[in-house]
Amino acid sequence: MTATAELATFGAGCFWGVEAAFRKLDGVIDTSVGYMGGHFENPCYLDVLSRITGHAEVCQVQFNPAEISYDALLDTFWRIHDPTSLNRQGGDRGEQYRSVIFYHTPEQGKAARQAKAKLQDSGRYPKPIVTPIEPASAYWLASEEHQRYFG
């Protein structure tokens, strides 16, 4: 990671589509997919799929804040999934598919909470937004065949 780069980590369902959406943005330096938020050391895909680890499938985004703001990343996050759906996105079900924001700095946490409140107050969704906002924890990189799955 370069001196100007920052990290952002989002869970919004299956990590393949999430990574593809973030990778397209100007100012995003790199993306990877993996697991965060669980209680199991070094999980593999089958561990997470079995729902024994507590992890979410996440996309970790390395970005240049001089080119794209964290707020712009949040806007993309809210746009690409249904944040009112608990532990489910489309046909994917289970806590590994939960909507979640893992923040890396207090400023990111504050920005995420403000964005969530603003979205909830907007009336865009008739149901409450269930997305938790949590401090980033250990990030476990998914295997190579899961990286850049959609090209």
PDB file of N, CA and C in Angstrom, residues 9-84:
ATOM      1  N   THR A   9     -13.427  -1.477   3.723  1.00  0.00           N
ATOM      2  CA  THR A   9     -13.873  -2.867   3.643  1.00  0.00           C
ATOM      3  C   THR A   9     -15.384  -2.934   3.768  1.00  0.00           C
ATOM      4  N   PHE A  10     -16.017  -3.613   2.802  1.00  0.00           N
ATOM      5  CA  PHE A  10     -17.474  -3.683   2.728  1.00  0.00           C
ATOM      6  C   PHE A  10     -17.949  -5.106   2.479  1.00  0.00           C
ATOM      7  N   GLY A  11     -19.031  -5.474   3.148  1.00  0.00           N
ATOM      8  CA  GLY A  11     -19.736  -6.711   2.863  1.00  0.00           C
ATOM      9  C   GLY A  11     -21.119  -6.357   2.336  1.00  0.00           C
ATOM     10  N   ALA A  12     -21.469  -6.917   1.193  1.00  0.00           N
ATOM     11  CA  ALA A  12     -22.753  -6.581   0.564  1.00  0.00           C
ATOM     12  C   ALA A  12     -23.266  -7.761  -0.251  1.00  0.00           C
ATOM     13  N   GLY A  13     -23.180  -8.952   0.311  1.00  0.00           N
ATOM     14  CA  GLY A  13     -23.580 -10.151  -0.414  1.00  0.00           C
ATOM     15  C   GLY A  13     -22.358 -10.865  -0.945  1.00  0.00           C
ATOM     16  N   CYS A  14     -22.539 -11.628  -1.990  1.00  0.00           N
ATOM     17  CA  CYS A  14     -21.438 -12.369  -2.599  1.00  0.00           C
ATOM     18  C   CYS A  14     -20.320 -11.410  -2.989  1.00  0.00           C
ATOM     19  N   PHE A  15     -19.103 -11.692  -2.563  1.00  0.00           N
ATOM     20  CA  PHE A  15     -18.025 -10.734  -2.766  1.00  0.00           C
ATOM     21  C   PHE A  15     -17.608 -10.540  -4.207  1.00  0.00           C
ATOM     22  N   TRP A  16     -17.963 -11.436  -5.100  1.00  0.00           N
ATOM     23  CA  TRP A  16     -17.562 -11.294  -6.502  1.00  0.00           C
ATOM     24  C   TRP A  16     -18.153 -10.046  -7.144  1.00  0.00           C
ATOM     25  N   GLY A  17     -19.450  -9.845  -7.002  1.00  0.00           N
ATOM     26  CA  GLY A  17     -20.092  -8.671  -7.586  1.00  0.00           C
ATOM     27  C   GLY A  17     -19.672  -7.393  -6.893  1.00  0.00           C
ATOM     28  N   VAL A  18     -19.462  -7.464  -5.590  1.00  0.00           N
ATOM     29  CA  VAL A  18     -19.042  -6.289  -4.824  1.00  0.00           C
ATOM     30  C   VAL A  18     -17.671  -5.834  -5.322  1.00  0.00           C
ATOM     31  N   GLU A  19     -16.752  -6.776  -5.467  1.00  0.00           N
ATOM     32  CA  GLU A  19     -15.422  -6.427  -5.958  1.00  0.00           C
ATOM     33  C   GLU A  19     -15.496  -5.828  -7.363  1.00  0.00           C
ATOM     34  N   ALA A  20     -16.286  -6.414  -8.226  1.00  0.00           N
ATOM     35  CA  ALA A  20     -16.391  -5.910  -9.600  1.00  0.00           C
ATOM     36  C   ALA A  20     -16.889  -4.471  -9.617  1.00  0.00           C
ATOM     37  N   ALA A  21     -17.848  -4.139  -8.755  1.00  0.00           N
ATOM     38  CA  ALA A  21     -18.392  -2.768  -8.710  1.00  0.00           C
ATOM     39  C   ALA A  21     -17.339  -1.770  -8.244  1.00  0.00           C
ATOM     40  N   PHE A  22     -16.588  -2.101  -7.224  1.00  0.00           N
ATOM     41  CA  PHE A  22     -15.582  -1.171  -6.701  1.00  0.00           C
ATOM     42  C   PHE A  22     -14.367  -1.066  -7.616  1.00  0.00           C
ATOM     43  N   ARG A  23     -14.010  -2.144  -8.261  1.00  0.00           N
ATOM     44  CA  ARG A  23     -12.823  -2.142  -9.120  1.00  0.00           C
ATOM     45  C   ARG A  23     -12.970  -1.172 -10.296  1.00  0.00           C
ATOM     46  N   LYS A  24     -14.199  -0.883 -10.705  1.00  0.00           N
ATOM     47  CA  LYS A  24     -14.455   0.002 -11.845  1.00  0.00           C
ATOM     48  C   LYS A  24     -14.275   1.486 -11.529  1.00  0.00           C
ATOM     49  N   LEU A  25     -14.190   1.842 -10.259  1.00  0.00           N
ATOM     50  CA  LEU A  25     -14.188   3.248  -9.866  1.00  0.00           C
ATOM     51  C   LEU A  25     -12.815   3.895 -10.033  1.00  0.00           C
ATOM     52  N   ASP A  26     -12.798   5.088 -10.607  1.00  0.00           N
ATOM     53  CA  ASP A  26     -11.563   5.865 -10.685  1.00  0.00           C
ATOM     54  C   ASP A  26     -11.112   6.209  -9.273  1.00  0.00           C
ATOM     55  N   GLY A  27      -9.840   6.057  -9.014  1.00  0.00           N
ATOM     56  CA  GLY A  27      -9.293   6.317  -7.690  1.00  0.00           C
ATOM     57  C   GLY A  27      -9.111   5.064  -6.863  1.00  0.00           C
ATOM     58  N   VAL A  28      -9.709   3.955  -7.305  1.00  0.00           N
ATOM     59  CA  VAL A  28      -9.491   2.672  -6.635  1.00  0.00           C
ATOM     60  C   VAL A  28      -8.200   2.087  -7.194  1.00  0.00           C
ATOM     61  N   ILE A  29      -7.270   1.828  -6.291  1.00  0.00           N
ATOM     62  CA  ILE A  29      -5.954   1.325  -6.678  1.00  0.00           C
ATOM     63  C   ILE A  29      -5.980  -0.185  -6.848  1.00  0.00           C
ATOM     64  N   ASP A  30      -6.636  -0.869  -5.901  1.00  0.00           N
ATOM     65  CA  ASP A  30      -6.677  -2.328  -5.948  1.00  0.00           C
ATOM     66  C   ASP A  30      -7.870  -2.816  -5.130  1.00  0.00           C
ATOM     67  N   THR A  31      -8.290  -4.022  -5.411  1.00  0.00           N
ATOM     68  CA  THR A  31      -9.354  -4.676  -4.644  1.00  0.00           C
ATOM     69  C   THR A  31      -8.950  -6.114  -4.384  1.00  0.00           C
ATOM     70  N   SER A  32      -9.497  -6.665  -3.331  1.00  0.00           N
ATOM     71  CA  SER A  32      -9.351  -8.095  -3.069  1.00  0.00           C
ATOM     72  C   SER A  32     -10.597  -8.551  -2.338  1.00  0.00           C
ATOM     73  N   VAL A  33     -10.828  -9.844  -2.340  1.00  0.00           N
ATOM     74  CA  VAL A  33     -11.966 -10.387  -1.603  1.00  0.00           C
ATOM     75  C   VAL A  33     -11.462 -11.332  -0.530  1.00  0.00           C
ATOM     76  N   GLY A  34     -12.228 -11.376   0.556  1.00  0.00           N
ATOM     77  CA  GLY A  34     -11.852 -12.224   1.665  1.00  0.00           C
ATOM     78  C   GLY A  34     -12.947 -12.249   2.709  1.00  0.00           C
ATOM     79  N   TYR A  35     -12.530 -12.449   3.948  1.00  0.00           N
ATOM     80  CA  TYR A  35     -13.474 -12.665   5.040  1.00  0.00           C
ATOM     81  C   TYR A  35     -13.082 -11.796   6.234  1.00  0.00           C
ATOM     82  N   MET A  36     -14.089 -11.239   6.907  1.00  0.00           N
ATOM     83  CA  MET A  36     -13.852 -10.413   8.085  1.00  0.00           C
ATOM     84  C   MET A  36     -15.044 -10.550   9.022  1.00  0.00           C
ATOM     85  N   GLY A  37     -14.784 -10.288  10.282  1.00  0.00           N
ATOM     86  CA  GLY A  37     -15.864 -10.218  11.257  1.00  0.00           C
ATOM     87  C   GLY A  37     -16.212 -11.521  11.936  1.00  0.00           C
ATOM     88  N   GLY A  38     -15.374 -12.508  11.812  1.00  0.00           N
ATOM     89  CA  GLY A  38     -15.664 -13.801  12.415  1.00  0.00           C
ATOM     90  C   GLY A  38     -14.774 -14.126  13.595  1.00  0.00           C
ATOM     91  N   HIS A  39     -14.872 -15.356  14.038  1.00  0.00           N
ATOM     92  CA  HIS A  39     -14.168 -15.803  15.238  1.00  0.00           C
ATOM     93  C   HIS A  39     -13.302 -17.037  14.981  1.00  0.00           C
ATOM     94  N   PHE A  40     -12.939 -17.252  13.760  1.00  0.00           N
ATOM     95  CA  PHE A  40     -12.248 -18.461  13.336  1.00  0.00           C
ATOM     96  C   PHE A  40     -10.977 -18.020  12.616  1.00  0.00           C
ATOM     97  N   GLU A  41      -9.844 -18.549  13.003  1.00  0.00           N
ATOM     98  CA  GLU A  41      -8.571 -18.176  12.388  1.00  0.00           C
ATOM     99  C   GLU A  41      -8.435 -18.765  10.986  1.00  0.00           C
ATOM    100  N   ASN A  42      -7.996 -17.922  10.050  1.00  0.00           N
ATOM    101  CA  ASN A  42      -7.648 -18.335   8.697  1.00  0.00           C
ATOM    102  C   ASN A  42      -8.712 -19.216   8.027  1.00  0.00           C
ATOM    103  N   PRO A  43      -9.939 -18.722   7.924  1.00  0.00           N
ATOM    104  CA  PRO A  43     -10.982 -19.544   7.312  1.00  0.00           C
ATOM    105  C   PRO A  43     -10.797 -19.677   5.804  1.00  0.00           C
ATOM    106  N   CYS A  44     -11.240 -20.766   5.272  1.00  0.00           N
ATOM    107  CA  CYS A  44     -11.300 -20.945   3.824  1.00  0.00           C
ATOM    108  C   CYS A  44     -12.758 -20.773   3.396  1.00  0.00           C
ATOM    109  N   TYR A  45     -12.976 -20.765   2.102  1.00  0.00           N
ATOM    110  CA  TYR A  45     -14.315 -20.562   1.561  1.00  0.00           C
ATOM    111  C   TYR A  45     -15.317 -21.566   2.133  1.00  0.00           C
ATOM    112  N   LEU A  46     -14.937 -22.840   2.200  1.00  0.00           N
ATOM    113  CA  LEU A  46     -15.866 -23.860   2.698  1.00  0.00           C
ATOM    114  C   LEU A  46     -16.175 -23.670   4.176  1.00  0.00           C
ATOM    115  N   ASP A  47     -15.203 -23.188   4.961  1.00  0.00           N
ATOM    116  CA  ASP A  47     -15.463 -22.875   6.370  1.00  0.00           C
ATOM    117  C   ASP A  47     -16.535 -21.803   6.484  1.00  0.00           C
ATOM    118  N   VAL A  48     -16.366 -20.729   5.721  1.00  0.00           N
ATOM    119  CA  VAL A  48     -17.306 -19.609   5.776  1.00  0.00           C
ATOM    120  C   VAL A  48     -18.669 -20.045   5.243  1.00  0.00           C
ATOM    121  N   LEU A  49     -18.672 -20.785   4.164  1.00  0.00           N
ATOM    122  CA  LEU A  49     -19.914 -21.278   3.569  1.00  0.00           C
ATOM    123  C   LEU A  49     -20.699 -22.162   4.537  1.00  0.00           C
ATOM    124  N   SER A  50     -19.990 -22.881   5.385  1.00  0.00           N
ATOM    125  CA  SER A  50     -20.652 -23.778   6.337  1.00  0.00           C
ATOM    126  C   SER A  50     -21.282 -23.027   7.515  1.00  0.00           C
ATOM    127  N   ARG A  51     -21.045 -21.728   7.574  1.00  0.00           N
ATOM    128  CA  ARG A  51     -21.636 -20.857   8.603  1.00  0.00           C
ATOM    129  C   ARG A  51     -21.152 -21.173  10.015  1.00  0.00           C
ATOM    130  N   ILE A  52     -19.917 -21.624  10.131  1.00  0.00           N
ATOM    131  CA  ILE A  52     -19.376 -21.917  11.467  1.00  0.00           C
ATOM    132  C   ILE A  52     -18.383 -20.852  11.934  1.00  0.00           C
ATOM    133  N   THR A  53     -18.044 -19.894  11.073  1.00  0.00           N
ATOM    134  CA  THR A  53     -16.957 -18.968  11.395  1.00  0.00           C
ATOM    135  C   THR A  53     -17.427 -17.585  11.838  1.00  0.00           C
ATOM    136  N   GLY A  54     -18.643 -17.197  11.466  1.00  0.00           N
ATOM    137  CA  GLY A  54     -19.138 -15.861  11.779  1.00  0.00           C
ATOM    138  C   GLY A  54     -18.645 -14.771  10.844  1.00  0.00           C
ATOM    139  N   HIS A  55     -17.875 -15.135   9.828  1.00  0.00           N
ATOM    140  CA  HIS A  55     -17.328 -14.140   8.903  1.00  0.00           C
ATOM    141  C   HIS A  55     -18.348 -13.683   7.871  1.00  0.00           C
ATOM    142  N   ALA A  56     -18.121 -12.489   7.365  1.00  0.00           N
ATOM    143  CA  ALA A  56     -18.836 -11.976   6.198  1.00  0.00           C
ATOM    144  C   ALA A  56     -17.890 -12.068   5.005  1.00  0.00           C
ATOM    145  N   GLU A  57     -18.448 -12.330   3.837  1.00  0.00           N
ATOM    146  CA  GLU A  57     -17.677 -12.179   2.606  1.00  0.00           C
ATOM    147  C   GLU A  57     -17.537 -10.679   2.383  1.00  0.00           C
ATOM    148  N   VAL A  58     -16.309 -10.224   2.185  1.00  0.00           N
ATOM    149  CA  VAL A  58     -16.072  -8.785   2.038  1.00  0.00           C
ATOM    150  C   VAL A  58     -15.170  -8.493   0.857  1.00  0.00           C
ATOM    151  N   CYS A  59     -15.259  -7.246   0.440  1.00  0.00           N
ATOM    152  CA  CYS A  59     -14.329  -6.705  -0.543  1.00  0.00           C
ATOM    153  C   CYS A  59     -13.492  -5.656   0.177  1.00  0.00           C
ATOM    154  N   GLN A  60     -12.181  -5.792   0.100  1.00  0.00           N
ATOM    155  CA  GLN A  60     -11.305  -4.774   0.656  1.00  0.00           C
ATOM    156  C   GLN A  60     -10.807  -3.917  -0.503  1.00  0.00           C
ATOM    157  N   VAL A  61     -10.966  -2.605  -0.325  1.00  0.00           N
ATOM    158  CA  VAL A  61     -10.673  -1.639  -1.368  1.00  0.00           C
ATOM    159  C   VAL A  61      -9.489  -0.786  -0.932  1.00  0.00           C
ATOM    160  N   GLN A  62      -8.464  -0.751  -1.757  1.00  0.00           N
ATOM    161  CA  GLN A  62      -7.351   0.177  -1.546  1.00  0.00           C
ATOM    162  C   GLN A  62      -7.622   1.349  -2.481  1.00  0.00           C
ATOM    163  N   PHE A  63      -7.681   2.562  -1.910  1.00  0.00           N
ATOM    164  CA  PHE A  63      -8.058   3.714  -2.723  1.00  0.00           C
ATOM    165  C   PHE A  63      -7.186   4.924  -2.411  1.00  0.00           C
ATOM    166  N   ASN A  64      -7.137   5.834  -3.378  1.00  0.00           N
ATOM    167  CA  ASN A  64      -6.420   7.089  -3.222  1.00  0.00           C
ATOM    168  C   ASN A  64      -7.441   8.164  -2.857  1.00  0.00           C
ATOM    169  N   PRO A  65      -7.426   8.663  -1.616  1.00  0.00           N
ATOM    170  CA  PRO A  65      -8.429   9.639  -1.196  1.00  0.00           C
ATOM    171  C   PRO A  65      -8.332  10.981  -1.922  1.00  0.00           C
ATOM    172  N   ALA A  66      -7.219  11.224  -2.615  1.00  0.00           N
ATOM    173  CA  ALA A  66      -7.109  12.436  -3.430  1.00  0.00           C
ATOM    174  C   ALA A  66      -7.896  12.300  -4.734  1.00  0.00           C
ATOM    175  N   GLU A  67      -8.229  11.046  -5.103  1.00  0.00           N
ATOM    176  CA  GLU A  67      -8.950  10.786  -6.350  1.00  0.00           C
ATOM    177  C   GLU A  67     -10.390  10.360  -6.131  1.00  0.00           C
ATOM    178  N   ILE A  68     -10.662   9.667  -5.034  1.00  0.00           N
ATOM    179  CA  ILE A  68     -12.023   9.242  -4.717  1.00  0.00           C
ATOM    180  C   ILE A  68     -12.189   9.297  -3.198  1.00  0.00           C
ATOM    181  N   SER A  69     -13.272   9.855  -2.774  1.00  0.00           N
ATOM    182  CA  SER A  69     -13.504  10.006  -1.337  1.00  0.00           C
ATOM    183  C   SER A  69     -14.116   8.737  -0.740  1.00  0.00           C
ATOM    184  N   TYR A  70     -13.951   8.610   0.550  1.00  0.00           N
ATOM    185  CA  TYR A  70     -14.604   7.511   1.258  1.00  0.00           C
ATOM    186  C   TYR A  70     -16.120   7.634   1.108  1.00  0.00           C
ATOM    187  N   ASP A  71     -16.634   8.865   1.124  1.00  0.00           N
ATOM    188  CA  ASP A  71     -18.076   9.077   0.930  1.00  0.00           C
ATOM    189  C   ASP A  71     -18.540   8.536  -0.423  1.00  0.00           C
ATOM    190  N   ALA A  72     -17.725   8.701  -1.456  1.00  0.00           N
ATOM    191  CA  ALA A  72     -18.082   8.162  -2.779  1.00  0.00           C
ATOM    192  C   ALA A  72     -18.100   6.629  -2.742  1.00  0.00           C
ATOM    193  N   LEU A  73     -17.174   6.032  -2.001  1.00  0.00           N
ATOM    194  CA  LEU A  73     -17.188   4.573  -1.847  1.00  0.00           C
ATOM    195  C   LEU A  73     -18.453   4.145  -1.106  1.00  0.00           C
ATOM    196  N   LEU A  74     -18.824   4.885  -0.072  1.00  0.00           N
ATOM    197  CA  LEU A  74     -20.068   4.582   0.645  1.00  0.00           C
ATOM    198  C   LEU A  74     -21.272   4.669  -0.284  1.00  0.00           C
ATOM    199  N   ASP A  75     -21.315   5.684  -1.140  1.00  0.00           N
ATOM    200  CA  ASP A  75     -22.428   5.818  -2.089  1.00  0.00           C
ATOM    201  C   ASP A  75     -22.533   4.578  -2.974  1.00  0.00           C
ATOM    202  N   THR A  76     -21.400   4.086  -3.439  1.00  0.00           N
ATOM    203  CA  THR A  76     -21.403   2.870  -4.257  1.00  0.00           C
ATOM    204  C   THR A  76     -21.895   1.687  -3.439  1.00  0.00           C
ATOM    205  N   PHE A  77     -21.394   1.554  -2.215  1.00  0.00           N
ATOM    206  CA  PHE A  77     -21.817   0.467  -1.332  1.00  0.00           C
ATOM    207  C   PHE A  77     -23.327   0.439  -1.177  1.00  0.00           C
ATOM    208  N   TRP A  78     -23.945   1.573  -0.856  1.00  0.00           N
ATOM    209  CA  TRP A  78     -25.399   1.611  -0.639  1.00  0.00           C
ATOM    210  C   TRP A  78     -26.157   1.290  -1.924  1.00  0.00           C
ATOM    211  N   ARG A  79     -25.590   1.677  -3.060  1.00  0.00           N
ATOM    212  CA  ARG A  79     -26.273   1.515  -4.345  1.00  0.00           C
ATOM    213  C   ARG A  79     -26.282   0.073  -4.845  1.00  0.00           C
ATOM    214  N   ILE A  80     -25.277  -0.727  -4.494  1.00  0.00           N
ATOM    215  CA  ILE A  80     -25.115  -2.037  -5.132  1.00  0.00           C
ATOM    216  C   ILE A  80     -25.807  -3.188  -4.411  1.00  0.00           C
ATOM    217  N   HIS A  81     -26.505  -2.898  -3.315  1.00  0.00           N
ATOM    218  CA  HIS A  81     -27.176  -3.987  -2.603  1.00  0.00           C
ATOM    219  C   HIS A  81     -28.362  -3.451  -1.812  1.00  0.00           C
ATOM    220  N   ASP A  82     -29.091  -4.357  -1.182  1.00  0.00           N
ATOM    221  CA  ASP A  82     -30.230  -3.987  -0.346  1.00  0.00           C
ATOM    222  C   ASP A  82     -29.809  -3.999   1.119  1.00  0.00           C
ATOM    223  N   PRO A  83     -29.589  -2.825   1.719  1.00  0.00           N
ATOM    224  CA  PRO A  83     -29.126  -2.781   3.101  1.00  0.00           C
ATOM    225  C   PRO A  83     -30.227  -3.039   4.131  1.00  0.00           C
ATOM    226  N   THR A  84     -31.431  -3.353   3.666  1.00  0.00           N
ATOM    227  CA  THR A  84     -32.535  -3.673   4.586  1.00  0.00           C
ATOM    228  C   THR A  84     -32.739  -5.171   4.728  1.00  0.00           C
TER     229      THR A  84
END
